[in-house]
Amino acid sequence: MSPEKHNLHERYDLVVIGGGPVGLATALECAKAGQKTLVLEQSVFYNQSGSSGDLVRMFRTAYTEDFMATLAVQAMSLWDELEKEAGEPLRLMSGLLNFGDPQYGEGGPEGTLMGPIKNLDKYHMKYTKLDRDGIQKNFPFQNLPDNWEGIDMPDNGCINVPLLLRTLHRLCHALGVVLFDYATVKQIFPDKTKIYPPANWIIEGTMRGPKGASAYAQNFAFRTDKVAITPGAYVNHILYPSFGFTLDVNIWEMVYEYYAIDPSIQFDKMWFQFQEDSSVGGKPVSNLFYGFPSVPWGPPNMCRIAVDTATNVIADPDQRKYPVISPEDLENTREWIHKHVLGVGPHPVPVFAGTCLQTNVSDNMFVLDFVPDRYLRHAVPSGGLDKTIVVFTAGWAMKFVPLLGRVLKELLLDGKSKYDVSQFSIDRKPGGIPIIRDGPVDRTRCATMHHVGSSLHGLGH
């Protein structure tokens, strides 16, 4: 949207920082509730720069944790509502096969392959157990270990990410949400202008146009009562200059690859493989792989297959290795495909590959909470502005987008949500270590760390 036609000091009921799927879903819910809403996106809408790049994500209901399984089931009806409003499906309900070593993760925090069954039974979700022979007979896998098992679950599917983003943007626009791209937020601070009607906060930053860095920058200072901070990996670019704290995030440069599959091979489900790490040269190498079928909105006979880890792990998105797609992750996946996937030919090579930024905290769960009042009081010592700014980041969120939009709206407008999001407190201390850190991001933190398989712990793709 062109800034020339708008007052860059206008007052809004609510401002959303970050125009990805969660930010747009939040704006949509707030607009439905009658709020005058603004979305500020630093890139272009539908961009490939953050966590919503590429074509597909998993919609799944298989969770070991009771609270995650409950939220997944609650999200199903909200997806149905969104698709009805969209006028077309946003998911391809292809089903999901989880398979692998039945002892994977036994005794550990991530749960086992069969761990979700208790919640599938609780919510009357259909599933079929398979042994190794059943997996290889019904799916295009080969050379699997004799003791491997699988769970085939039909109530899962592939999310059409490009269509989801465009649908949310279209619905927001139809409800009068003001949508600015090329808008980089620099700081949030208290509104002391004494302009009527009064507001709680000023959102300050710069706005450019399609020419990018060469475009003339215009400064904005929007006034608002409520703020949703939803910029994914860029969350600390807002939190530190505004409130003096950061979140202890690890940002994975996750690699995805597309392989050409023999069109006579039926590759019609999402899948996830469970297996303990290997060791190469004394370093752990992940054996957690996942894949998607060839989808109607993607290139024909191309399946996305990737490893569920990242060799390149950074503390700040400005450290992203733009020209480098991890050769270790590419080769690890290629070797596994060569050994275990039918229909890829004798020398599988990815047709194309890319990366997206996956933001994690130490327990691999969402951060979904208000900015703590103690930090707001740094800006406003007299208080009174608690529960006016909410933060969402981290975790694999795509499958929960409609629910997260609803939760963020309820938190901002009602001060609480009817959904149980207590596990995602910003003040929690996984393993006794806080997620919040006073001060700026420590950019040296991730250099020697190795991260694998967080999707199995709770959130997934």
PDB file of N, CA and C in Angstrom, residues 108-171:
ATOM      1  N   GLY A 108      13.056 -40.071  27.134  1.00  0.00           N
ATOM      2  CA  GLY A 108      13.474 -38.689  26.967  1.00  0.00           C
ATOM      3  C   GLY A 108      12.292 -37.746  26.869  1.00  0.00           C
ATOM      4  N   PRO A 109      12.561 -36.451  26.689  1.00  0.00           N
ATOM      5  CA  PRO A 109      11.496 -35.451  26.695  1.00  0.00           C
ATOM      6  C   PRO A 109      10.697 -35.380  25.401  1.00  0.00           C
ATOM      7  N   GLU A 110      11.201 -35.976  24.310  1.00  0.00           N
ATOM      8  CA  GLU A 110      10.552 -35.770  23.026  1.00  0.00           C
ATOM      9  C   GLU A 110       9.425 -36.751  22.759  1.00  0.00           C
ATOM     10  N   GLY A 111       9.310 -37.814  23.578  1.00  0.00           N
ATOM     11  CA  GLY A 111       8.287 -38.805  23.313  1.00  0.00           C
ATOM     12  C   GLY A 111       8.738 -39.793  22.253  1.00  0.00           C
ATOM     13  N   THR A 112       7.941 -40.816  22.028  1.00  0.00           N
ATOM     14  CA  THR A 112       8.285 -41.873  21.100  1.00  0.00           C
ATOM     15  C   THR A 112       7.373 -41.835  19.879  1.00  0.00           C
ATOM     16  N   LEU A 113       7.700 -42.695  18.933  1.00  0.00           N
ATOM     17  CA  LEU A 113       6.904 -42.792  17.720  1.00  0.00           C
ATOM     18  C   LEU A 113       5.441 -43.054  18.037  1.00  0.00           C
ATOM     19  N   MET A 114       5.201 -43.934  18.981  1.00  0.00           N
ATOM     20  CA  MET A 114       3.832 -44.315  19.310  1.00  0.00           C
ATOM     21  C   MET A 114       3.218 -43.440  20.406  1.00  0.00           C
ATOM     22  N   GLY A 115       3.967 -42.447  20.886  1.00  0.00           N
ATOM     23  CA  GLY A 115       3.477 -41.587  21.961  1.00  0.00           C
ATOM     24  C   GLY A 115       2.162 -40.888  21.688  1.00  0.00           C
ATOM     25  N   PRO A 116       1.898 -40.438  20.435  1.00  0.00           N
ATOM     26  CA  PRO A 116       0.638 -39.727  20.177  1.00  0.00           C
ATOM     27  C   PRO A 116      -0.618 -40.592  20.240  1.00  0.00           C
ATOM     28  N   ILE A 117      -0.465 -41.909  20.283  1.00  0.00           N
ATOM     29  CA  ILE A 117      -1.649 -42.772  20.173  1.00  0.00           C
ATOM     30  C   ILE A 117      -2.655 -42.497  21.290  1.00  0.00           C
ATOM     31  N   LYS A 118      -2.170 -42.232  22.488  1.00  0.00           N
ATOM     32  CA  LYS A 118      -3.114 -41.984  23.595  1.00  0.00           C
ATOM     33  C   LYS A 118      -3.990 -40.773  23.306  1.00  0.00           C
ATOM     34  N   ASN A 119      -3.414 -39.749  22.670  1.00  0.00           N
ATOM     35  CA  ASN A 119      -4.219 -38.573  22.339  1.00  0.00           C
ATOM     36  C   ASN A 119      -5.073 -38.791  21.094  1.00  0.00           C
ATOM     37  N   LEU A 120      -4.592 -39.587  20.153  1.00  0.00           N
ATOM     38  CA  LEU A 120      -5.441 -39.949  19.017  1.00  0.00           C
ATOM     39  C   LEU A 120      -6.674 -40.699  19.502  1.00  0.00           C
ATOM     40  N   ASP A 121      -6.478 -41.615  20.460  1.00  0.00           N
ATOM     41  CA  ASP A 121      -7.623 -42.337  21.035  1.00  0.00           C
ATOM     42  C   ASP A 121      -8.541 -41.392  21.811  1.00  0.00           C
ATOM     43  N   LYS A 122      -7.937 -40.499  22.574  1.00  0.00           N
ATOM     44  CA  LYS A 122      -8.725 -39.563  23.388  1.00  0.00           C
ATOM     45  C   LYS A 122      -9.667 -38.735  22.538  1.00  0.00           C
ATOM     46  N   TYR A 123      -9.192 -38.299  21.363  1.00  0.00           N
ATOM     47  CA  TYR A 123      -9.999 -37.435  20.510  1.00  0.00           C
ATOM     48  C   TYR A 123     -10.620 -38.173  19.326  1.00  0.00           C
ATOM     49  N   HIS A 124     -10.609 -39.503  19.417  1.00  0.00           N
ATOM     50  CA  HIS A 124     -11.293 -40.351  18.424  1.00  0.00           C
ATOM     51  C   HIS A 124     -10.795 -40.064  17.009  1.00  0.00           C
ATOM     52  N   MET A 125      -9.486 -39.923  16.890  1.00  0.00           N
ATOM     53  CA  MET A 125      -8.864 -39.714  15.594  1.00  0.00           C
ATOM     54  C   MET A 125      -8.479 -41.070  15.002  1.00  0.00           C
ATOM     55  N   LYS A 126      -8.728 -41.254  13.736  1.00  0.00           N
ATOM     56  CA  LYS A 126      -8.446 -42.526  13.084  1.00  0.00           C
ATOM     57  C   LYS A 126      -6.933 -42.713  12.881  1.00  0.00           C
ATOM     58  N   TYR A 127      -6.491 -43.962  12.964  1.00  0.00           N
ATOM     59  CA  TYR A 127      -5.104 -44.298  12.650  1.00  0.00           C
ATOM     60  C   TYR A 127      -4.999 -45.796  12.396  1.00  0.00           C
ATOM     61  N   THR A 128      -3.954 -46.184  11.695  1.00  0.00           N
ATOM     62  CA  THR A 128      -3.663 -47.586  11.420  1.00  0.00           C
ATOM     63  C   THR A 128      -2.200 -47.843  11.727  1.00  0.00           C
ATOM     64  N   LYS A 129      -1.918 -48.885  12.523  1.00  0.00           N
ATOM     65  CA  LYS A 129      -0.542 -49.265  12.810  1.00  0.00           C
ATOM     66  C   LYS A 129      -0.011 -50.152  11.685  1.00  0.00           C
ATOM     67  N   LEU A 130       1.262 -49.966  11.366  1.00  0.00           N
ATOM     68  CA  LEU A 130       1.895 -50.747  10.312  1.00  0.00           C
ATOM     69  C   LEU A 130       3.231 -51.295  10.807  1.00  0.00           C
ATOM     70  N   ASP A 131       3.586 -52.509  10.335  1.00  0.00           N
ATOM     71  CA  ASP A 131       4.941 -52.984  10.569  1.00  0.00           C
ATOM     72  C   ASP A 131       5.813 -52.595   9.382  1.00  0.00           C
ATOM     73  N   ARG A 132       7.080 -53.011   9.419  1.00  0.00           N
ATOM     74  CA  ARG A 132       8.004 -52.632   8.364  1.00  0.00           C
ATOM     75  C   ARG A 132       7.492 -53.048   6.991  1.00  0.00           C
ATOM     76  N   ASP A 133       6.998 -54.290   6.886  1.00  0.00           N
ATOM     77  CA  ASP A 133       6.527 -54.778   5.593  1.00  0.00           C
ATOM     78  C   ASP A 133       5.313 -53.986   5.116  1.00  0.00           C
ATOM     79  N   GLY A 134       4.444 -53.618   6.052  1.00  0.00           N
ATOM     80  CA  GLY A 134       3.269 -52.828   5.688  1.00  0.00           C
ATOM     81  C   GLY A 134       3.645 -51.443   5.183  1.00  0.00           C
ATOM     82  N   ILE A 135       4.671 -50.866   5.790  1.00  0.00           N
ATOM     83  CA  ILE A 135       5.134 -49.544   5.332  1.00  0.00           C
ATOM     84  C   ILE A 135       5.664 -49.642   3.910  1.00  0.00           C
ATOM     85  N   GLN A 136       6.529 -50.625   3.677  1.00  0.00           N
ATOM     86  CA  GLN A 136       7.152 -50.744   2.361  1.00  0.00           C
ATOM     87  C   GLN A 136       6.175 -51.203   1.288  1.00  0.00           C
ATOM     88  N   LYS A 137       5.129 -51.905   1.669  1.00  0.00           N
ATOM     89  CA  LYS A 137       4.122 -52.343   0.705  1.00  0.00           C
ATOM     90  C   LYS A 137       3.234 -51.187   0.269  1.00  0.00           C
ATOM     91  N   ASN A 138       2.923 -50.292   1.195  1.00  0.00           N
ATOM     92  CA  ASN A 138       1.937 -49.243   0.926  1.00  0.00           C
ATOM     93  C   ASN A 138       2.540 -47.879   0.604  1.00  0.00           C
ATOM     94  N   PHE A 139       3.842 -47.721   0.835  1.00  0.00           N
ATOM     95  CA  PHE A 139       4.476 -46.423   0.636  1.00  0.00           C
ATOM     96  C   PHE A 139       5.809 -46.609  -0.085  1.00  0.00           C
ATOM     97  N   PRO A 140       6.314 -45.567  -0.740  1.00  0.00           N
ATOM     98  CA  PRO A 140       7.502 -45.706  -1.595  1.00  0.00           C
ATOM     99  C   PRO A 140       8.821 -45.653  -0.829  1.00  0.00           C
ATOM    100  N   PHE A 141       8.952 -46.526   0.176  1.00  0.00           N
ATOM    101  CA  PHE A 141      10.185 -46.617   0.946  1.00  0.00           C
ATOM    102  C   PHE A 141      10.774 -48.009   0.826  1.00  0.00           C
ATOM    103  N   GLN A 142      12.067 -48.104   1.017  1.00  0.00           N
ATOM    104  CA  GLN A 142      12.759 -49.381   0.879  1.00  0.00           C
ATOM    105  C   GLN A 142      13.920 -49.458   1.861  1.00  0.00           C
ATOM    106  N   ASN A 143      14.397 -50.687   2.074  1.00  0.00           N
ATOM    107  CA  ASN A 143      15.587 -50.940   2.903  1.00  0.00           C
ATOM    108  C   ASN A 143      15.426 -50.414   4.323  1.00  0.00           C
ATOM    109  N   LEU A 144      14.211 -50.505   4.865  1.00  0.00           N
ATOM    110  CA  LEU A 144      13.976 -50.077   6.238  1.00  0.00           C
ATOM    111  C   LEU A 144      14.348 -51.202   7.196  1.00  0.00           C
ATOM    112  N   PRO A 145      14.819 -50.892   8.409  1.00  0.00           N
ATOM    113  CA  PRO A 145      15.143 -51.933   9.390  1.00  0.00           C
ATOM    114  C   PRO A 145      13.921 -52.795   9.737  1.00  0.00           C
ATOM    115  N   ASP A 146      14.186 -54.056  10.072  1.00  0.00           N
ATOM    116  CA  ASP A 146      13.106 -55.033  10.279  1.00  0.00           C
ATOM    117  C   ASP A 146      12.149 -54.645  11.394  1.00  0.00           C
ATOM    118  N   ASN A 147      12.657 -53.970  12.434  1.00  0.00           N
ATOM    119  CA  ASN A 147      11.817 -53.695  13.606  1.00  0.00           C
ATOM    120  C   ASN A 147      11.031 -52.391  13.503  1.00  0.00           C
ATOM    121  N   TRP A 148      11.132 -51.685  12.389  1.00  0.00           N
ATOM    122  CA  TRP A 148      10.475 -50.390  12.287  1.00  0.00           C
ATOM    123  C   TRP A 148       8.962 -50.536  12.208  1.00  0.00           C
ATOM    124  N   GLU A 149       8.292 -49.513  12.720  1.00  0.00           N
ATOM    125  CA  GLU A 149       6.832 -49.486  12.748  1.00  0.00           C
ATOM    126  C   GLU A 149       6.341 -48.139  12.229  1.00  0.00           C
ATOM    127  N   GLY A 150       5.042 -48.069  11.955  1.00  0.00           N
ATOM    128  CA  GLY A 150       4.474 -46.816  11.476  1.00  0.00           C
ATOM    129  C   GLY A 150       3.058 -46.603  11.957  1.00  0.00           C
ATOM    130  N   ILE A 151       2.607 -45.332  11.881  1.00  0.00           N
ATOM    131  CA  ILE A 151       1.213 -44.964  12.159  1.00  0.00           C
ATOM    132  C   ILE A 151       0.723 -44.146  10.976  1.00  0.00           C
ATOM    133  N   ASP A 152      -0.310 -44.633  10.327  1.00  0.00           N
ATOM    134  CA  ASP A 152      -0.931 -43.946   9.194  1.00  0.00           C
ATOM    135  C   ASP A 152      -2.162 -43.216   9.712  1.00  0.00           C
ATOM    136  N   MET A 153      -2.173 -41.876   9.581  1.00  0.00           N
ATOM    137  CA  MET A 153      -3.227 -41.050  10.180  1.00  0.00           C
ATOM    138  C   MET A 153      -3.875 -40.179   9.101  1.00  0.00           C
ATOM    139  N   PRO A 154      -5.140 -40.397   8.796  1.00  0.00           N
ATOM    140  CA  PRO A 154      -5.775 -39.673   7.687  1.00  0.00           C
ATOM    141  C   PRO A 154      -6.157 -38.224   8.000  1.00  0.00           C
ATOM    142  N   ASP A 155      -6.347 -37.872   9.277  1.00  0.00           N
ATOM    143  CA  ASP A 155      -6.846 -36.535   9.625  1.00  0.00           C
ATOM    144  C   ASP A 155      -5.721 -35.499   9.688  1.00  0.00           C
ATOM    145  N   ASN A 156      -4.886 -35.495   8.660  1.00  0.00           N
ATOM    146  CA  ASN A 156      -3.748 -34.593   8.574  1.00  0.00           C
ATOM    147  C   ASN A 156      -3.600 -34.182   7.113  1.00  0.00           C
ATOM    148  N   GLY A 157      -2.843 -33.137   6.862  1.00  0.00           N
ATOM    149  CA  GLY A 157      -2.746 -32.710   5.476  1.00  0.00           C
ATOM    150  C   GLY A 157      -1.679 -31.666   5.241  1.00  0.00           C
ATOM    151  N   CYS A 158      -1.634 -31.192   3.991  1.00  0.00           N
ATOM    152  CA  CYS A 158      -0.656 -30.209   3.540  1.00  0.00           C
ATOM    153  C   CYS A 158      -1.322 -28.839   3.460  1.00  0.00           C
ATOM    154  N   ILE A 159      -0.705 -27.848   4.060  1.00  0.00           N
ATOM    155  CA  ILE A 159      -1.205 -26.480   4.010  1.00  0.00           C
ATOM    156  C   ILE A 159      -0.658 -25.797   2.763  1.00  0.00           C
ATOM    157  N   ASN A 160      -1.542 -25.181   2.009  1.00  0.00           N
ATOM    158  CA  ASN A 160      -1.160 -24.399   0.825  1.00  0.00           C
ATOM    159  C   ASN A 160      -0.709 -23.023   1.323  1.00  0.00           C
ATOM    160  N   VAL A 161       0.590 -22.883   1.584  1.00  0.00           N
ATOM    161  CA  VAL A 161       1.112 -21.674   2.221  1.00  0.00           C
ATOM    162  C   VAL A 161       0.889 -20.424   1.370  1.00  0.00           C
ATOM    163  N   PRO A 162       1.212 -20.433   0.069  1.00  0.00           N
ATOM    164  CA  PRO A 162       0.975 -19.211  -0.715  1.00  0.00           C
ATOM    165  C   PRO A 162      -0.496 -18.788  -0.729  1.00  0.00           C
ATOM    166  N   LEU A 163      -1.397 -19.756  -0.841  1.00  0.00           N
ATOM    167  CA  LEU A 163      -2.820 -19.418  -0.862  1.00  0.00           C
ATOM    168  C   LEU A 163      -3.286 -18.934   0.503  1.00  0.00           C
ATOM    169  N   LEU A 164      -2.779 -19.537   1.574  1.00  0.00           N
ATOM    170  CA  LEU A 164      -3.132 -19.086   2.918  1.00  0.00           C
ATOM    171  C   LEU A 164      -2.758 -17.617   3.112  1.00  0.00           C
ATOM    172  N   LEU A 165      -1.531 -17.258   2.738  1.00  0.00           N
ATOM    173  CA  LEU A 165      -1.084 -15.881   2.907  1.00  0.00           C
ATOM    174  C   LEU A 165      -1.929 -14.908   2.090  1.00  0.00           C
ATOM    175  N   ARG A 166      -2.178 -15.256   0.854  1.00  0.00           N
ATOM    176  CA  ARG A 166      -2.964 -14.365  -0.007  1.00  0.00           C
ATOM    177  C   ARG A 166      -4.406 -14.268   0.448  1.00  0.00           C
ATOM    178  N   THR A 167      -4.939 -15.349   0.975  1.00  0.00           N
ATOM    179  CA  THR A 167      -6.309 -15.329   1.490  1.00  0.00           C
ATOM    180  C   THR A 167      -6.425 -14.433   2.712  1.00  0.00           C
ATOM    181  N   LEU A 168      -5.502 -14.588   3.657  1.00  0.00           N
ATOM    182  CA  LEU A 168      -5.540 -13.743   4.856  1.00  0.00           C
ATOM    183  C   LEU A 168      -5.383 -12.271   4.487  1.00  0.00           C
ATOM    184  N   HIS A 169      -4.480 -11.978   3.563  1.00  0.00           N
ATOM    185  CA  HIS A 169      -4.280 -10.596   3.110  1.00  0.00           C
ATOM    186  C   HIS A 169      -5.557 -10.065   2.467  1.00  0.00           C
ATOM    187  N   ARG A 170      -6.180 -10.872   1.621  1.00  0.00           N
ATOM    188  CA  ARG A 170      -7.408 -10.446   0.931  1.00  0.00           C
ATOM    189  C   ARG A 170      -8.535 -10.196   1.926  1.00  0.00           C
ATOM    190  N   LEU A 171      -8.697 -11.088   2.882  1.00  0.00           N
ATOM    191  CA  LEU A 171      -9.772 -10.934   3.859  1.00  0.00           C
ATOM    192  C   LEU A 171      -9.526  -9.727   4.763  1.00  0.00           C
TER     193      LEU A 171
END
